[in-house]
PDB file of C-alpha atoms in Angstrom:
ATOM      1  CA  MET C 563     104.432  -4.729  54.446  1.00 70.00           C
ATOM      2  CA  LYS C 564     105.591  -4.937  50.844  1.00 79.00           C
ATOM      3  CA  TYR C 565     109.077  -3.719  49.959  1.00 81.00           C
ATOM      4  CA  MET C 566     110.159  -2.413  46.568  1.00 85.00           C
ATOM      5  CA  LEU C 567     113.787  -3.560  46.900  1.00 87.00           C
ATOM      6  CA  THR C 568     114.003  -7.192  47.905  1.00 90.00           C
ATOM      7  CA  PRO C 569     116.578  -9.909  47.288  1.00 93.00           C
ATOM      8  CA  ASN C 570     114.274 -11.372  44.632  1.00 92.00           C
ATOM      9  CA  VAL C 571     114.037  -8.060  42.770  1.00 92.00           C
ATOM     10  CA  PHE C 572     117.822  -7.713  42.899  1.00 94.00           C
ATOM     11  CA  ASN C 573     118.115 -11.308  41.676  1.00 94.00           C
ATOM     12  CA  GLN C 574     115.908 -10.512  38.669  1.00 94.00           C
ATOM     13  CA  VAL C 575     117.971  -7.417  37.838  1.00 94.00           C
ATOM     14  CA  ALA C 576     121.230  -9.346  38.175  1.00 95.00           C
ATOM     15  CA  THR C 577     119.898 -12.125  35.963  1.00 94.00           C
ATOM     16  CA  LEU C 578     118.849  -9.558  33.370  1.00 94.00           C
ATOM     17  CA  PHE C 579     122.349  -8.017  33.249  1.00 94.00           C
ATOM     18  CA  TRP C 580     124.326 -11.255  33.744  1.00 94.00           C
ATOM     19  CA  ASN C 581     125.845 -11.094  30.244  1.00 94.00           C
ATOM     20  CA  THR C 582     127.370  -7.642  30.906  1.00 93.00           C
ATOM     21  CA  ARG C 583     129.279  -8.578  34.074  1.00 93.00           C
ATOM     22  CA  TRP C 584     132.673  -9.150  32.432  1.00 94.00           C
ATOM     23  CA  ARG C 585     132.330  -6.074  30.234  1.00 95.00           C
ATOM     24  CA  LEU C 586     131.662  -3.976  33.334  1.00 94.00           C
ATOM     25  CA  LEU C 587     134.721  -5.408  35.047  1.00 94.00           C
ATOM     26  CA  GLN C 588     136.820  -4.712  31.953  1.00 95.00           C
ATOM     27  CA  TRP C 589     135.560  -1.110  31.816  1.00 95.00           C
ATOM     28  CA  SER C 590     136.331  -0.739  35.485  1.00 95.00           C
ATOM     29  CA  LEU C 591     139.884  -2.052  35.071  1.00 95.00           C
ATOM     30  CA  PHE C 592     140.453   0.090  31.961  1.00 95.00           C
ATOM     31  CA  SER C 593     139.129   3.158  33.782  1.00 94.00           C
ATOM     32  CA  PHE C 594     141.378   2.572  36.789  1.00 94.00           C
ATOM     33  CA  ILE C 595     144.399   2.236  34.486  1.00 94.00           C
ATOM     34  CA  LEU C 596     143.369   5.376  32.590  1.00 93.00           C
ATOM     35  CA  PHE C 597     142.931   7.246  35.875  1.00 91.00           C
ATOM     36  CA  ILE C 598     146.411   6.232  37.035  1.00 90.00           C
ATOM     37  CA  ALA C 599     147.891   7.331  33.695  1.00 89.00           C
ATOM     38  CA  LEU C 600     146.104  10.691  33.885  1.00 87.00           C
ATOM     39  CA  GLN C 601     147.089  11.110  37.511  1.00 85.00           C
ATOM     40  CA  ASN C 602     150.745  10.768  36.538  1.00 83.00           C
ATOM     41  CA  GLN C 603     150.311  13.521  33.924  1.00 81.00           C
ATOM     42  CA  ILE C 604     148.618  15.976  36.254  1.00 80.00           C
ATOM     43  CA  SER C 605     150.851  18.597  37.824  1.00 74.00           C
ATOM     44  CA  LEU C 606     150.207  21.951  39.442  1.00 68.00           C
ATOM     45  CA  THR C 607     149.784  23.706  36.078  1.00 72.00           C
ATOM     46  CA  THR C 608     147.218  21.249  34.724  1.00 75.00           C
ATOM     47  CA  PRO C 609     143.892  22.712  33.580  1.00 84.00           C
ATOM     48  CA  ASN C 610     140.976  21.992  35.871  1.00 81.00           C
ATOM     49  CA  VAL C 611     139.144  20.180  33.071  1.00 85.00           C
ATOM     50  CA  LEU C 612     141.784  17.450  33.034  1.00 85.00           C
ATOM     51  CA  VAL C 613     141.580  17.072  36.809  1.00 84.00           C
ATOM     52  CA  TRP C 614     137.780  16.760  36.661  1.00 87.00           C
ATOM     53  CA  LEU C 615     138.080  14.274  33.802  1.00 90.00           C
ATOM     54  CA  ALA C 616     140.450  12.150  35.874  1.00 90.00           C
ATOM     55  CA  LEU C 617     138.074  12.256  38.829  1.00 90.00           C
ATOM     56  CA  PHE C 618     135.123  11.374  36.601  1.00 93.00           C
ATOM     57  CA  ILE C 619     137.053   8.383  35.259  1.00 94.00           C
ATOM     58  CA  LEU C 620     137.852   7.279  38.808  1.00 93.00           C
ATOM     59  CA  PHE C 621     134.235   7.438  39.922  1.00 94.00           C
ATOM     60  CA  PHE C 622     133.069   5.779  36.708  1.00 94.00           C
ATOM     61  CA  ALA C 623     135.437   2.911  37.469  1.00 95.00           C
ATOM     62  CA  LEU C 624     134.085   2.649  41.006  1.00 95.00           C
ATOM     63  CA  GLN C 625     130.496   2.688  39.745  1.00 95.00           C
ATOM     64  CA  ALA C 626     131.200  -0.046  37.186  1.00 95.00           C
ATOM     65  CA  LEU C 627     132.901  -2.133  39.863  1.00 95.00           C
ATOM     66  CA  VAL C 628     129.953  -1.765  42.246  1.00 96.00           C
ATOM     67  CA  ILE C 629     127.430  -2.718  39.560  1.00 95.00           C
ATOM     68  CA  ALA C 630     129.505  -5.721  38.460  1.00 95.00           C
ATOM     69  CA  SER C 631     129.806  -6.926  42.052  1.00 94.00           C
ATOM     70  CA  PHE C 632     126.042  -6.430  42.448  1.00 95.00           C
ATOM     71  CA  ILE C 633     125.461  -8.722  39.475  1.00 95.00           C
ATOM     72  CA  PHE C 634     127.797 -11.364  40.880  1.00 94.00           C
ATOM     73  CA  PHE C 635     126.220 -11.233  44.352  1.00 93.00           C
ATOM     74  CA  PHE C 636     122.618 -11.497  43.243  1.00 94.00           C
ATOM     75  CA  LYS C 637     122.788 -13.865  40.269  1.00 93.00           C
ATOM     76  CA  ASN C 638     122.040 -16.868  42.469  1.00 92.00           C
ATOM     77  CA  LEU C 639     120.147 -16.680  45.724  1.00 93.00           C
ATOM     78  CA  PRO C 640     121.276 -19.420  48.110  1.00 92.00           C
ATOM     79  CA  SER C 641     117.904 -19.393  49.855  1.00 91.00           C
ATOM     80  CA  THR C 642     116.282 -20.887  46.760  1.00 91.00           C
ATOM     81  CA  LYS C 643     118.416 -24.008  47.194  1.00 91.00           C
ATOM     82  CA  ALA C 644     118.046 -24.370  50.973  1.00 90.00           C
ATOM     83  CA  LYS C 645     116.916 -27.804  52.116  1.00 90.00           C
ATOM     84  CA  THR C 646     115.732 -26.936  55.614  1.00 93.00           C
ATOM     85  CA  GLN C 647     113.880 -24.017  57.144  1.00 94.00           C
ATOM     86  CA  SER C 648     116.831 -23.073  59.367  1.00 94.00           C
ATOM     87  CA  TRP C 649     119.181 -22.774  56.367  1.00 94.00           C
ATOM     88  CA  PHE C 650     116.510 -20.873  54.443  1.00 94.00           C
ATOM     89  CA  THR C 651     116.179 -18.381  57.318  1.00 95.00           C
ATOM     90  CA  PHE C 652     119.958 -18.024  57.618  1.00 95.00           C
ATOM     91  CA  TYR C 653     120.421 -17.424  53.877  1.00 94.00           C
ATOM     92  CA  ARG C 654     117.474 -15.039  53.779  1.00 94.00           C
ATOM     93  CA  ILE C 655     118.950 -12.891  56.568  1.00 95.00           C
ATOM     94  CA  ILE C 656     122.243 -12.678  54.670  1.00 95.00           C
ATOM     95  CA  GLU C 657     120.429 -11.828  51.431  1.00 95.00           C
ATOM     96  CA  TRP C 658     118.524  -9.035  53.158  1.00 95.00           C
ATOM     97  CA  CYS C 659     121.779  -7.662  54.581  1.00 95.00           C
ATOM     98  CA  GLU C 660     123.296  -7.706  51.083  1.00 95.00           C
ATOM     99  CA  THR C 661     120.180  -5.990  49.737  1.00 95.00           C
ATOM    100  CA  ILE C 662     120.476  -3.196  52.282  1.00 95.00           C
ATOM    101  CA  ILE C 663     124.204  -2.792  51.629  1.00 95.00           C
ATOM    102  CA  PHE C 664     123.796  -2.637  47.837  1.00 95.00           C
ATOM    103  CA  THR C 665     120.799  -0.309  48.105  1.00 95.00           C
ATOM    104  CA  LEU C 666     123.176   2.155  49.758  1.00 94.00           C
ATOM    105  CA  LEU C 667     126.275   1.238  47.756  1.00 95.00           C
ATOM    106  CA  ILE C 668     124.948   1.399  44.179  1.00 95.00           C
ATOM    107  CA  PRO C 669     124.247   5.154  44.086  1.00 95.00           C
ATOM    108  CA  PHE C 670     127.207   6.044  46.333  1.00 94.00           C
ATOM    109  CA  PRO C 671     129.964   6.708  43.688  1.00 93.00           C
ATOM    110  CA  ALA C 672     127.647   8.849  41.569  1.00 93.00           C
ATOM    111  CA  LEU C 673     126.428  10.801  44.591  1.00 94.00           C
ATOM    112  CA  ILE C 674     129.961  11.435  45.815  1.00 93.00           C
ATOM    113  CA  PHE C 675     130.974  12.683  42.350  1.00 91.00           C
ATOM    114  CA  LEU C 676     127.959  15.017  42.224  1.00 92.00           C
ATOM    115  CA  TYR C 677     128.797  16.235  45.710  1.00 92.00           C
ATOM    116  CA  MET C 678     132.341  17.027  44.532  1.00 88.00           C
ATOM    117  CA  LEU C 679     130.990  18.936  41.545  1.00 86.00           C
ATOM    118  CA  LEU C 680     128.752  21.072  43.719  1.00 88.00           C
ATOM    119  CA  LEU C 681     131.458  21.991  46.216  1.00 83.00           C
TER     120      LEU C 681
END
């Protein structure tokens, strides 16, 4: 059986975006700070647009953080450096677990934000 999302595919994507990792983390930090500043300004009489903007900024920060962590996790696959078959198997199991987790985690902030918009 051939899978579309494998640790090697994620490794190639992470290698492709390796140069953007720090910029993503900076955007995430900036967005969290901006969200906190907006949250302090929001009161009961605040227009809904400002509330939705603050929530968008929060979920943008979460999305940037998830993508940056994805890049850090998959830049180097430990299984490629394994010396023995037992270590290769161990590393491969962990890489597959990470692949499954990030397959679910990457779209999660955007999906939650869309869910909020629809409700």
